[in-house]
Coordinates of C-alpha atoms in Angstrom, one line a residue:
Chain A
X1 CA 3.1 -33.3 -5.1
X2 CA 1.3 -36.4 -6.1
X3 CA 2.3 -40.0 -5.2
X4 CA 1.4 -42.3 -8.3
X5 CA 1.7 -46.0 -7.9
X6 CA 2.6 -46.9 -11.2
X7 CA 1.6 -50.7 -12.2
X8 CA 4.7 -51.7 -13.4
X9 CA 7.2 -49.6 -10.8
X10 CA 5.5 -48.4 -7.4
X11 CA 5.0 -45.2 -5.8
X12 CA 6.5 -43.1 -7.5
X13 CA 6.4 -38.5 -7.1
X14 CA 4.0 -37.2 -9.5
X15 CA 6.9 -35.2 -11.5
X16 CA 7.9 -38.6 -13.1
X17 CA 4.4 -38.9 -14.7
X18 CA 3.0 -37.3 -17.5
X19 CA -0.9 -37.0 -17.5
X20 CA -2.5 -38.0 -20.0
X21 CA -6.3 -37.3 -20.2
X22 CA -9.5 -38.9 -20.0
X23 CA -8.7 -42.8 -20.7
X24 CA -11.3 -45.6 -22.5
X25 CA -11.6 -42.9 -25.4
X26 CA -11.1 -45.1 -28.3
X27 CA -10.5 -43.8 -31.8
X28 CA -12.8 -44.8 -34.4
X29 CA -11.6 -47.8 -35.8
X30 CA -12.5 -46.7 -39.3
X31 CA -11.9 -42.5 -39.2
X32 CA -13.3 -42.2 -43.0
X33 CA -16.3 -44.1 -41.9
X34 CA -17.5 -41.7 -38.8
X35 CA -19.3 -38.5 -39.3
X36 CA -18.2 -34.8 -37.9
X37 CA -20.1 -35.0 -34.7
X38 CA -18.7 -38.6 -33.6
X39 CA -15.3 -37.1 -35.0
X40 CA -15.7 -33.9 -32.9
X41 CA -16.5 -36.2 -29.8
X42 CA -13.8 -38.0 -30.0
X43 CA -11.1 -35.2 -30.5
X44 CA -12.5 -32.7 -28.4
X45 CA -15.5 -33.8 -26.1
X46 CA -14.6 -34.6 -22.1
X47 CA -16.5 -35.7 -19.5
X48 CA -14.1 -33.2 -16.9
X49 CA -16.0 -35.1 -14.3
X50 CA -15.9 -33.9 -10.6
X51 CA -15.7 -37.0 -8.4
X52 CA -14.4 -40.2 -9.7
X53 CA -12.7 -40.1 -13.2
X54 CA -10.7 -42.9 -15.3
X55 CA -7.8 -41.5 -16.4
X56 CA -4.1 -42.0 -18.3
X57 CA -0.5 -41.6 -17.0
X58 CA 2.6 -42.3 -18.5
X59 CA 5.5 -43.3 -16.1
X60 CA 7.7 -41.0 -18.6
X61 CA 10.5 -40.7 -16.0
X62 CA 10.4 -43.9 -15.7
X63 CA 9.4 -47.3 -17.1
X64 CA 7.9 -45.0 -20.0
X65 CA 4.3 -47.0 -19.9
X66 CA 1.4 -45.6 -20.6
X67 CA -1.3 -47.1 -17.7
X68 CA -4.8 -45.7 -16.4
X69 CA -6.0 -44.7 -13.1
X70 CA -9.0 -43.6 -11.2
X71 CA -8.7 -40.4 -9.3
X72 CA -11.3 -38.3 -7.2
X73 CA -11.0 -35.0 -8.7
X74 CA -12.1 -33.3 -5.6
X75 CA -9.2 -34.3 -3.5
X76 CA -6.9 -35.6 -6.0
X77 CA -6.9 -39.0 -4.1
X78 CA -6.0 -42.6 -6.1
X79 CA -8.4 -45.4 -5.9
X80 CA -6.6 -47.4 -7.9
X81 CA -4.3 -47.9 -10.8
X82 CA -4.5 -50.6 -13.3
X83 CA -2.4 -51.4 -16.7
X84 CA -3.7 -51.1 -20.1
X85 CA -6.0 -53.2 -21.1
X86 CA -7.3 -54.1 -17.5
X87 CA -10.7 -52.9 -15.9
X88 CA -10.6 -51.4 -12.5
Chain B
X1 CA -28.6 2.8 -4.1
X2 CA -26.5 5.6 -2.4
X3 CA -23.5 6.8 -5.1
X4 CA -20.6 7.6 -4.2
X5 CA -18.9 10.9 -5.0
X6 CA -16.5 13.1 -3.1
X7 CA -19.5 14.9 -1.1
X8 CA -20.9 11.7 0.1
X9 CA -17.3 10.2 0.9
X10 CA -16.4 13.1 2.8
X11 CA -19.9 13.2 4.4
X12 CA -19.7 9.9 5.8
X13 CA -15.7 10.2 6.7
X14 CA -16.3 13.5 9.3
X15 CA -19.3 11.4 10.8
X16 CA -17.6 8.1 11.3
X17 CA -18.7 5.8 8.0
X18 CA -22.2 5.6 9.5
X19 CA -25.1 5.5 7.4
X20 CA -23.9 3.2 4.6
X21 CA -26.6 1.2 3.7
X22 CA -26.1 -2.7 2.1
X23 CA -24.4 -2.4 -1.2
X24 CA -27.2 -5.1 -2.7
X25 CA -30.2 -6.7 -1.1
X26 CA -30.1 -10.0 0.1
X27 CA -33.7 -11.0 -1.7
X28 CA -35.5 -14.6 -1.6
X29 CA -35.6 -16.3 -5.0
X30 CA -38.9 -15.7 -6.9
X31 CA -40.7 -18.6 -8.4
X32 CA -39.7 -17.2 -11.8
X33 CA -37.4 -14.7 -13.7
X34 CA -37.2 -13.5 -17.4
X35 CA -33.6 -15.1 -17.7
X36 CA -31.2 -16.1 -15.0
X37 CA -27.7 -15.9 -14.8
X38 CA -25.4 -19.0 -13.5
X39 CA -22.3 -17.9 -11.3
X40 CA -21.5 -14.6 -9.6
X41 CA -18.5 -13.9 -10.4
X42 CA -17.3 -11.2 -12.6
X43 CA -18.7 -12.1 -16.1
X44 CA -22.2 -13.8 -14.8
X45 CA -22.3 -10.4 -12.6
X46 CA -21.5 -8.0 -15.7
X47 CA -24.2 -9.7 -17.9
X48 CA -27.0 -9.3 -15.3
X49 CA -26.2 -5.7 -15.3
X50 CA -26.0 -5.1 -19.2
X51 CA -29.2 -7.2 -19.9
X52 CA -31.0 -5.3 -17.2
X53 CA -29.1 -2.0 -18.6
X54 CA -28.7 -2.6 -22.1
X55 CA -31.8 -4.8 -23.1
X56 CA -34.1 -3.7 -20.6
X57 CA -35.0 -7.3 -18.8
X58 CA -34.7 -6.4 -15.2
X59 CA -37.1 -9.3 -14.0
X60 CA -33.7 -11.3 -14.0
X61 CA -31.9 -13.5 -11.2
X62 CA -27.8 -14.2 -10.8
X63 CA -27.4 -17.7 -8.6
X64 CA -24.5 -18.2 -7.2
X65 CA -23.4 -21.5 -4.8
X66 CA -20.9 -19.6 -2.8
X67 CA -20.7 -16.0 -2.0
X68 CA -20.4 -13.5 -5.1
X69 CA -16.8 -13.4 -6.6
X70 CA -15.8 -16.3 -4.0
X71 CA -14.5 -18.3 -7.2
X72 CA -11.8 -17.3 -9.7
X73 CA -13.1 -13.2 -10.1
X74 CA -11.2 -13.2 -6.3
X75 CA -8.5 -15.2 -7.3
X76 CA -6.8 -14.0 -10.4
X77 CA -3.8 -12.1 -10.5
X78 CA -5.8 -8.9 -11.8
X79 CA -4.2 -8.8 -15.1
X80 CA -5.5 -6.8 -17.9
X81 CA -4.3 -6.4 -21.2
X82 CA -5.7 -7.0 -25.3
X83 CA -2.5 -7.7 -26.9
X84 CA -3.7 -11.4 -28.3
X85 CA -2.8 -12.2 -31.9
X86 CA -5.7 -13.4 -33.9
X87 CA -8.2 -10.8 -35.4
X88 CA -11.0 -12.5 -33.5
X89 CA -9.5 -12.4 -29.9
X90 CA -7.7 -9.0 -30.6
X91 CA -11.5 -7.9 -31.1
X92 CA -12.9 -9.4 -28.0
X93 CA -10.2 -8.7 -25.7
X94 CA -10.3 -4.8 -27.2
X95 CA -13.5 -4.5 -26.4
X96 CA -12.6 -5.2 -22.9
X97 CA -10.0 -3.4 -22.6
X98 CA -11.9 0.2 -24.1
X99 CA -14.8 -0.9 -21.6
X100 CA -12.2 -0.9 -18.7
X101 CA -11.1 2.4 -19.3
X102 CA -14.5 3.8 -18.3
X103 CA -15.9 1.1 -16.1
X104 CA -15.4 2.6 -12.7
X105 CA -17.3 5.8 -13.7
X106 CA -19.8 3.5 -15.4
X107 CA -20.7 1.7 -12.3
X108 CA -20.3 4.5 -9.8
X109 CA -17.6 2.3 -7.9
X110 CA -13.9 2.4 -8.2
X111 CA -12.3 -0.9 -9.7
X112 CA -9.1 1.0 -9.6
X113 CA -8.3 0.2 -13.2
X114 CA -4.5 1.2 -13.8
X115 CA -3.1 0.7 -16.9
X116 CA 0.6 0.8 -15.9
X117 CA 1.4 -1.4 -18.9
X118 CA 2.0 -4.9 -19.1
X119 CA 5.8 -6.0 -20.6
X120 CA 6.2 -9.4 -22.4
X121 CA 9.7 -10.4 -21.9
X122 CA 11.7 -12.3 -25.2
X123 CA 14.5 -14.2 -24.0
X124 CA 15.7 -15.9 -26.8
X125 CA 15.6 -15.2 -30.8
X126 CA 12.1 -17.6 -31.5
X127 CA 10.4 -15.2 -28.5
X128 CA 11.5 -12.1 -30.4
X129 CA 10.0 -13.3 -33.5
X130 CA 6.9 -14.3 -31.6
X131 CA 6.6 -11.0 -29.7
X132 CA 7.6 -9.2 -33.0
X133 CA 5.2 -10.7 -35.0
X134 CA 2.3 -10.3 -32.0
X135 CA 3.4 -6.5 -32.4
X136 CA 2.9 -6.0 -35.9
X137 CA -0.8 -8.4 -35.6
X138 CA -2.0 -5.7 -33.0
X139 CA -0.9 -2.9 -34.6
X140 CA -2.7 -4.0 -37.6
X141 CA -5.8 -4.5 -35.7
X142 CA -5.4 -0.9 -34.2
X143 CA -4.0 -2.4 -30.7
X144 CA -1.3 -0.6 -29.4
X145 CA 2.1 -2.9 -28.4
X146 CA 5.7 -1.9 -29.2
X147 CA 8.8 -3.1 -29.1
X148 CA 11.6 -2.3 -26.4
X149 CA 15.2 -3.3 -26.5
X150 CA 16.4 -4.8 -23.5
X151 CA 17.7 -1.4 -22.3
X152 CA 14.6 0.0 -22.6
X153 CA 13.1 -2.7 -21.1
X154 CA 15.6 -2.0 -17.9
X155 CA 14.5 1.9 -18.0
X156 CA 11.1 1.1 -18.0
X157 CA 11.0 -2.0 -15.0
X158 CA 14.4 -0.8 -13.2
X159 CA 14.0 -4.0 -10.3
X160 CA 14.3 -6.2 -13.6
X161 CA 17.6 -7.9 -14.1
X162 CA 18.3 -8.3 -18.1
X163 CA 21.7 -9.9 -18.1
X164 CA 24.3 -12.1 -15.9
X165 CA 21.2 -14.3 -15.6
X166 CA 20.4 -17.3 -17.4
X167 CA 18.1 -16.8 -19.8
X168 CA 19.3 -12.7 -20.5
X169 CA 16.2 -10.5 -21.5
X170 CA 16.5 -9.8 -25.3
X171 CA 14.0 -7.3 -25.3
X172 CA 10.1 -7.0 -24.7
X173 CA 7.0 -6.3 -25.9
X174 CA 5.1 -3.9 -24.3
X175 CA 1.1 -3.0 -24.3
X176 CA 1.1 0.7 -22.4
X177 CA -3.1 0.1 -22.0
X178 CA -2.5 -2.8 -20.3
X179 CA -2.4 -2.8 -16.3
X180 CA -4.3 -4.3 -13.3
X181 CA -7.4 -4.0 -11.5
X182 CA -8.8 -4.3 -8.6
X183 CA -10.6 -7.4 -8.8
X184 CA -13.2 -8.1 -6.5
X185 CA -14.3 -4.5 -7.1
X186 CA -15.2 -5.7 -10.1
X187 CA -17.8 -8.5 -9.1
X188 CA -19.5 -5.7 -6.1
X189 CA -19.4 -3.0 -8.5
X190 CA -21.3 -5.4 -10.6
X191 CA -23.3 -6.8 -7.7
X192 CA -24.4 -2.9 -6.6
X193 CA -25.1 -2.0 -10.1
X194 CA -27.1 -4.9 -11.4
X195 CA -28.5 -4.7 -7.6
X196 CA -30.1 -1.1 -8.9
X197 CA -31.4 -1.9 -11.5
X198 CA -33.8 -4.7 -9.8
X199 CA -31.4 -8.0 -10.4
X200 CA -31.7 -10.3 -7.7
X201 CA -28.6 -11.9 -6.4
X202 CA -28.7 -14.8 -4.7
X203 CA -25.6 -16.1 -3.2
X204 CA -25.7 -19.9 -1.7
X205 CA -27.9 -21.2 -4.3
X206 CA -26.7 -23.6 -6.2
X207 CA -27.5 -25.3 -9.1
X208 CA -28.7 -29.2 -8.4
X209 CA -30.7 -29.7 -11.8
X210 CA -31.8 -28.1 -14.9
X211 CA -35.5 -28.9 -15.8
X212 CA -35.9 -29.0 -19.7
X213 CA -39.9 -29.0 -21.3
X214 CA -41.3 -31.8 -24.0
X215 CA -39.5 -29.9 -26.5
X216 CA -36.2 -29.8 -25.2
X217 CA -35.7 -26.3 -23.8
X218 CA -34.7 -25.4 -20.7
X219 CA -38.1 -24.2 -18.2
X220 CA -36.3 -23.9 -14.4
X221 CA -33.4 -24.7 -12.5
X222 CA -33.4 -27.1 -9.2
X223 CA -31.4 -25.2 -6.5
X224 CA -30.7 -25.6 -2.9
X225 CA -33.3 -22.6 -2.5
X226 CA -36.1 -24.4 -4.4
X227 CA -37.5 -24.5 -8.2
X228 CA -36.9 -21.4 -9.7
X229 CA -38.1 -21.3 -13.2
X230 CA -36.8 -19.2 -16.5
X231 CA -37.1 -19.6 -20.2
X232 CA -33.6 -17.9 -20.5
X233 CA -30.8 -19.5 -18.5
X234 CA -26.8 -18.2 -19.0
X235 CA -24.2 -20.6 -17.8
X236 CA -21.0 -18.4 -16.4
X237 CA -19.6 -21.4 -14.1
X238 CA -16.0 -21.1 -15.1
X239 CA -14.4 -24.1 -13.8
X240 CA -17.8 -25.7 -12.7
X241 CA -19.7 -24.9 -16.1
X242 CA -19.0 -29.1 -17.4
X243 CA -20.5 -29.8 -14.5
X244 CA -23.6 -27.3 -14.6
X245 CA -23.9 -28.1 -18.2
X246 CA -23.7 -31.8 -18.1
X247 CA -27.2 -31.2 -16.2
X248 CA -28.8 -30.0 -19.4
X249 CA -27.0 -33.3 -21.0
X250 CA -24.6 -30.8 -22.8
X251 CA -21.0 -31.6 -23.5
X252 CA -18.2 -29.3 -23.8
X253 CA -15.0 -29.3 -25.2
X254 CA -13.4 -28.4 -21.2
X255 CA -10.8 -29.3 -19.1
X256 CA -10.6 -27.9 -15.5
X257 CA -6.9 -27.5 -14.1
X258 CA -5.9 -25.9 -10.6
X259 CA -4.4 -22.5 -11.7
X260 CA -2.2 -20.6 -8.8
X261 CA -1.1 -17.7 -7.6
X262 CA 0.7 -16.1 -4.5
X263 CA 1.2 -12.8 -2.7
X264 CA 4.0 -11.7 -0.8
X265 CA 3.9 -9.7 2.4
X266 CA 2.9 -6.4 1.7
X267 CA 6.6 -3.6 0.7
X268 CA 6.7 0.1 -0.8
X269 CA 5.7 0.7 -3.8
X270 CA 8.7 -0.8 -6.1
X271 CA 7.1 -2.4 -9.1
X272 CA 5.9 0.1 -11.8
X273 CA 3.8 -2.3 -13.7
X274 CA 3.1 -6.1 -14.7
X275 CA 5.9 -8.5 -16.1
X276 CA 5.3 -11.7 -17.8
X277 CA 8.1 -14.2 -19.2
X278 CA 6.5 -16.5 -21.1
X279 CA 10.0 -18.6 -21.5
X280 CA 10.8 -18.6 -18.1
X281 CA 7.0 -18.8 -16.6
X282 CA 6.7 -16.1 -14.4
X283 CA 4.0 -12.4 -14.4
X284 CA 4.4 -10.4 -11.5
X285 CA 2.6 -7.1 -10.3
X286 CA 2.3 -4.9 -7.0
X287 CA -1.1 -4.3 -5.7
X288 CA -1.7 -1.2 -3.9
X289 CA -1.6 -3.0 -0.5
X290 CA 2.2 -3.2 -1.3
X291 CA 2.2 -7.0 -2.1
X292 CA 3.1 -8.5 -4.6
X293 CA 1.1 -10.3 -7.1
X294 CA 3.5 -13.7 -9.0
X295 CA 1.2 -16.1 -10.9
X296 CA 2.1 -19.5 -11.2
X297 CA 1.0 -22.8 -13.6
X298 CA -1.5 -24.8 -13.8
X299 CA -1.3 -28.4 -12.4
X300 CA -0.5 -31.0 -15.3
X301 CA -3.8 -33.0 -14.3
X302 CA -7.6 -31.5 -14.6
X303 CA -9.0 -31.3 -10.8
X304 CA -11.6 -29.4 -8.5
X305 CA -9.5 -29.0 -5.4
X306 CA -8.4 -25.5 -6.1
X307 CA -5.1 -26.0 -4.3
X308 CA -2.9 -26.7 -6.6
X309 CA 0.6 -28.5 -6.3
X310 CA 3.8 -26.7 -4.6
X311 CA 6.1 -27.5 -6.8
X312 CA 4.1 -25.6 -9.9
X313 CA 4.4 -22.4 -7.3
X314 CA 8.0 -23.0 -6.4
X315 CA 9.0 -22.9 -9.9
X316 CA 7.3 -19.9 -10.6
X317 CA 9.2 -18.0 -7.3
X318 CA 12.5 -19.6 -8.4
X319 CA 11.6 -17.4 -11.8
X320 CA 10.9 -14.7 -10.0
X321 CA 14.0 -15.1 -7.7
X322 CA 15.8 -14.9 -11.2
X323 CA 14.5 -11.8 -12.6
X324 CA 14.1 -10.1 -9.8
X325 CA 17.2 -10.5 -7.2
X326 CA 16.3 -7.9 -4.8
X327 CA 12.8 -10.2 -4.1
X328 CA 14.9 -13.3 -2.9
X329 CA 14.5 -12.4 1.1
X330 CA 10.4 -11.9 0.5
X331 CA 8.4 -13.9 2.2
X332 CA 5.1 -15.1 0.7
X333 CA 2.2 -14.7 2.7
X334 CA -0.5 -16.7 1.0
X335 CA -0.7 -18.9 -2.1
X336 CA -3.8 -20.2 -3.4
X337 CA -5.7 -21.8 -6.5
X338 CA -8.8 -21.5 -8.9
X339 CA -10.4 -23.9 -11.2
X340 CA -9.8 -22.8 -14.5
X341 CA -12.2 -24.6 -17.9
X342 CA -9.7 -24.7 -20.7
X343 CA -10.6 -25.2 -24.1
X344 CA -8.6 -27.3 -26.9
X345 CA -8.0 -23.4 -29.0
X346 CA -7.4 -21.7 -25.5
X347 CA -10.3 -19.4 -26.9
X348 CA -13.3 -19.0 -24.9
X349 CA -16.9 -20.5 -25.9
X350 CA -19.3 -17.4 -25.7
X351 CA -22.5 -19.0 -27.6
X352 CA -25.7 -20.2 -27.8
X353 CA -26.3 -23.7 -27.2
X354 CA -28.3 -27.2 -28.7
X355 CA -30.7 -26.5 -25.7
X356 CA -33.0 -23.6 -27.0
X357 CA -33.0 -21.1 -24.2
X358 CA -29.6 -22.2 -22.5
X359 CA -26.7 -20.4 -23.0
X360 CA -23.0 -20.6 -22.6
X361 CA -20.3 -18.3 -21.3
X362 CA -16.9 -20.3 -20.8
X363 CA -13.9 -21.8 -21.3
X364 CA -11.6 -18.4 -20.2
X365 CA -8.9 -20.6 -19.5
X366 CA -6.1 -18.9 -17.5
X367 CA -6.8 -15.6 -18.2
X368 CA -10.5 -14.4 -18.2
X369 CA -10.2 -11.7 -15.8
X370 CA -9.0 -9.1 -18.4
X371 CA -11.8 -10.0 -20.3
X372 CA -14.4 -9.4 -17.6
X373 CA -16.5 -6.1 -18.8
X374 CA -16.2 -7.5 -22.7
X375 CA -17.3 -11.0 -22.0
X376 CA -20.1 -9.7 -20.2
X377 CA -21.4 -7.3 -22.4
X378 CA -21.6 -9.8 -25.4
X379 CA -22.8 -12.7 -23.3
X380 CA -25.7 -10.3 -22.4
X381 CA -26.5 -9.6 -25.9
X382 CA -26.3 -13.5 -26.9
X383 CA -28.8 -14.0 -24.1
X384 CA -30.9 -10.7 -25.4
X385 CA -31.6 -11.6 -28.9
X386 CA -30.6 -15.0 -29.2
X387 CA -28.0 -14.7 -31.3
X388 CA -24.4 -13.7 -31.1
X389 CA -22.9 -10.4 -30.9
X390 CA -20.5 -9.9 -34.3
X391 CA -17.2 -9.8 -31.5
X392 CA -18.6 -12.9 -30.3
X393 CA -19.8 -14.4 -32.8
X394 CA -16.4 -17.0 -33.9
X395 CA -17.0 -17.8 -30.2
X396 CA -18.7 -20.7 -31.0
X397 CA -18.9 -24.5 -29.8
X398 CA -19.4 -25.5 -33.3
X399 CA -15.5 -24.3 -34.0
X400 CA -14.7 -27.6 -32.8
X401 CA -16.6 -29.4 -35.5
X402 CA -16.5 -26.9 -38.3
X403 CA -12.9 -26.7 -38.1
X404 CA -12.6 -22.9 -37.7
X405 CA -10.6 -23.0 -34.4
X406 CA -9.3 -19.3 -32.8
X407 CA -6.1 -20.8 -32.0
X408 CA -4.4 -19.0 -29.7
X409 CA -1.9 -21.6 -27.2
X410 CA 0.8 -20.0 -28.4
X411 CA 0.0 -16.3 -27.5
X412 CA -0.7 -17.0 -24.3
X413 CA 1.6 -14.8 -21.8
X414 CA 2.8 -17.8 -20.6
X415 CA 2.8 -21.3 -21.7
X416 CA 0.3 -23.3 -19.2

């Protein structure tokens, strides 16, 4: 099991967290405006990267925030959390 | 290559095995092939053979980065069965499944294909009118499943406990063509029967780049063996095949999660055929070593360790434990995980793609092994003629735009 330092609460065991996929994905600000490819990307498309990957947890268990992370997805280790709205 | 029948086996048994030659060469890359194959496992394995069988392109290469059915062919729980609900899947997955029946005579090599039936368990009324309704969508699309009552359930699994338990077994349903296999006779009966036919298998070669000409498509791949070029290249990476493809700049709509599974040490034959409980999250089978075969969850994060975390196994034992009292003083003797590529339907991507002469084969999810002998004979005819098979032609990355996903999360066996 995972520990997760969440922002706002510390270490905490991974079965507080929910995962929440690929972060910096931002929805179109204007849906009606964007065409089916850009809507298809942003729905669907994922980098699924294997080495260093920005990604979202909520601390469901928990404080209930959503924050992002940066994980190695070959070992699963942290680099580093950060709240919403920060840059790593 | 040497068959095997009952002379030969007997032959070589009175004078002590000797004389078995290599079951495949072990051949240096050429500097080109007619199409090449990404990944040894199962599938990429199965559609060397049926291009060089079927379509008559033997001039054809399989690279692999480990050793061949090293990756999730060796590590599934060896599950077979056709009983999915859309008309689509139920197509794809019956193909399979007929292909199965006849695969080891096909390949001169026993994959020990059993189809000792596969039993969904209901626990509660919204599974019965899942499984009820699966049973009437694969009866309509001539698969066979039926309906047991708990009792009948009971007669035909007797080390499964349907009541005085938590979640009581309501009844099941129940896919008699369904069974196991054995799985990494699958990639070498493959390997040997691709071998045959003049496919070159290359095993530590892997894929470092993907060389595209001025007009896009793809001309060679970079691997640690050198330059090896082909006008036809077929991606079969499973849990690697973002990573493969992102070298052609493609994008896919993946996710790869650690999915486990466990044996226990090896007991007498007990177990008559495979369990799932979708509700509960447990599938359990015996192999013919005597152990037995418990598949657990995927992690709830996407990763490339293939270990996986131990409290998605112990769940799936405490399951287990559940159903199956008389399993409580086993020990488990190994536990292990593969890298699964999950699409957003849970329906596989078996296509052409944006690259002109690069094709896909992927997004299996948690349960591509049944598929193995199916996926690999359609793959081969995408690659073939450049355009779909009719099974596989929904199988499509487009789906995601067009809207016209095969979505079946819900009829997985269990809920990952």
């Amino acid at each position: 099991m995972l520990l997760i330092a969440c922002p706002y609460c510390g270490e905490r065991p991974e079965l507080e967290f929910a995962h929440g996929g690929q972060a910096h994905i931002a929805r179109p600000a204007k849906p009606s405006a964007v065409d089916t490819q850009e809507w298809t990307r942003f729905l669907y498309m994922r980098d699924n990267t294997k080495g260093l990957y920005a990604e979202r947890w909520r601390h469901s268990h928990g404080c209930g925030k959503f924050f992002n992370a940066v994980r190695d997805t070959t070992t699963d280790h942290f680099i580093v959390t950060y709240k919403v709205g920060e840059r790593p | 290559m040497q068959r095997f029948s009952a002379l030969s086996l007997l032959k070589r048994g009175l004078s002590g095995q000797r004389g078995w030659t290599p079951q495949w060469r072990r051949p240096e890359p050429k500097t080109g092939y007619d199409a090449i194959i990404v990944g040894g496992g199962g599938h990429g394995l199965g559609a060397a053979y049926y291009l060089a069988r079927e379509h008559g392109l033997t001039n054809i290469a399989v690279v692999e980065k480990g050793w061949i059915g090293g990756g999730n062919t060796g590590r599934n729980t060896t599950i077979i069965r056709s009983n999915y609900l859309f008309d689509e899947s139920a197509a794809l997955y019956d193909h399979a499944l007929k292909m199965w029946e006849n695969l080891s005579q096909e390949l001169n090599y026993n994959v020990m294909f059993s189809p000792r039936g596969v039993m969904m368990l209901a626990h509660t009324v919204h599974d019965e009118q899942v499984s009820k309704r699966h049973v009437h969508a694969n009866r309509a699309n001539g698969v066979d499943n039926e309906w047991l009552t708990a009792k009948q359930a009971k007669e035909f699994c007797p080390p499964l406990t349907i009541d005085n338990i938590r979640y009581p077994v309501t009844g099941a349903a129940l896919q008699r063509r369904g069974g196991t296999a054995r799985h990494d006779a699958v990639a070498w009966g493959y390997a040997r029967a691709a071998d045959a036919l003049g496919v070159d298998i290359l095993e530590n070669c892997e894929v470092t780049g993907i060389r595209r000409d001025a007009n896009g498509a793809v001309a060679a791949l970079e691997t640690t063996r050198g330059v090896i070029e082909s006008r036809k290249i077929g991606v079969s990476a499973a849990g690697n095949t973002s990573v493969v493809m992102k070298m052609a700049g493609v994008q896919l709509p993946l996710e790869s999660y650690p999915l486990q599974a466990l044996v226990s040490e090896p007991i007498k034959p007990i177990f008559p055929c495979v369990v799932m409980s979708n509700t509960i999250h447990a599938y359990i089978s015996q192999s013919d070593k005597g152990e037995l075969v418990i598949g657990a969850g995927t992690d709830a994060y996407n990763s490339y360790t293939q270990r996986g975390g131990l409290h998605i196994s112990s769940h799936a034992l405490e399951a287990i434990c559940e159903l199956f009292p008389a399993f409580r003083r086993l020990r488990m003797l190994r536990n292990w995980g593969g890298i699964v590529d999950v699409t957003p339907d849970r329906s596989p991507i078996v296509a052409k793609t944006p690259v002109p002469g690069l094709y896909v084969n992927c997004g299996w999810g948690t349960g591509g092994f049944k598929a193995t002998p199916g996926s690999a004979h359609v793959f081969a005819h995408t690659m073939a003629r450049d355009e779909p098979h009719p099974i596989n032609a929904p199988f499509t990355i487009e789906r995601f735009a067009d809207g016209n996903l095969i979505d079946e999360a819900a009829a997985a066996a269990v809920a990952h």
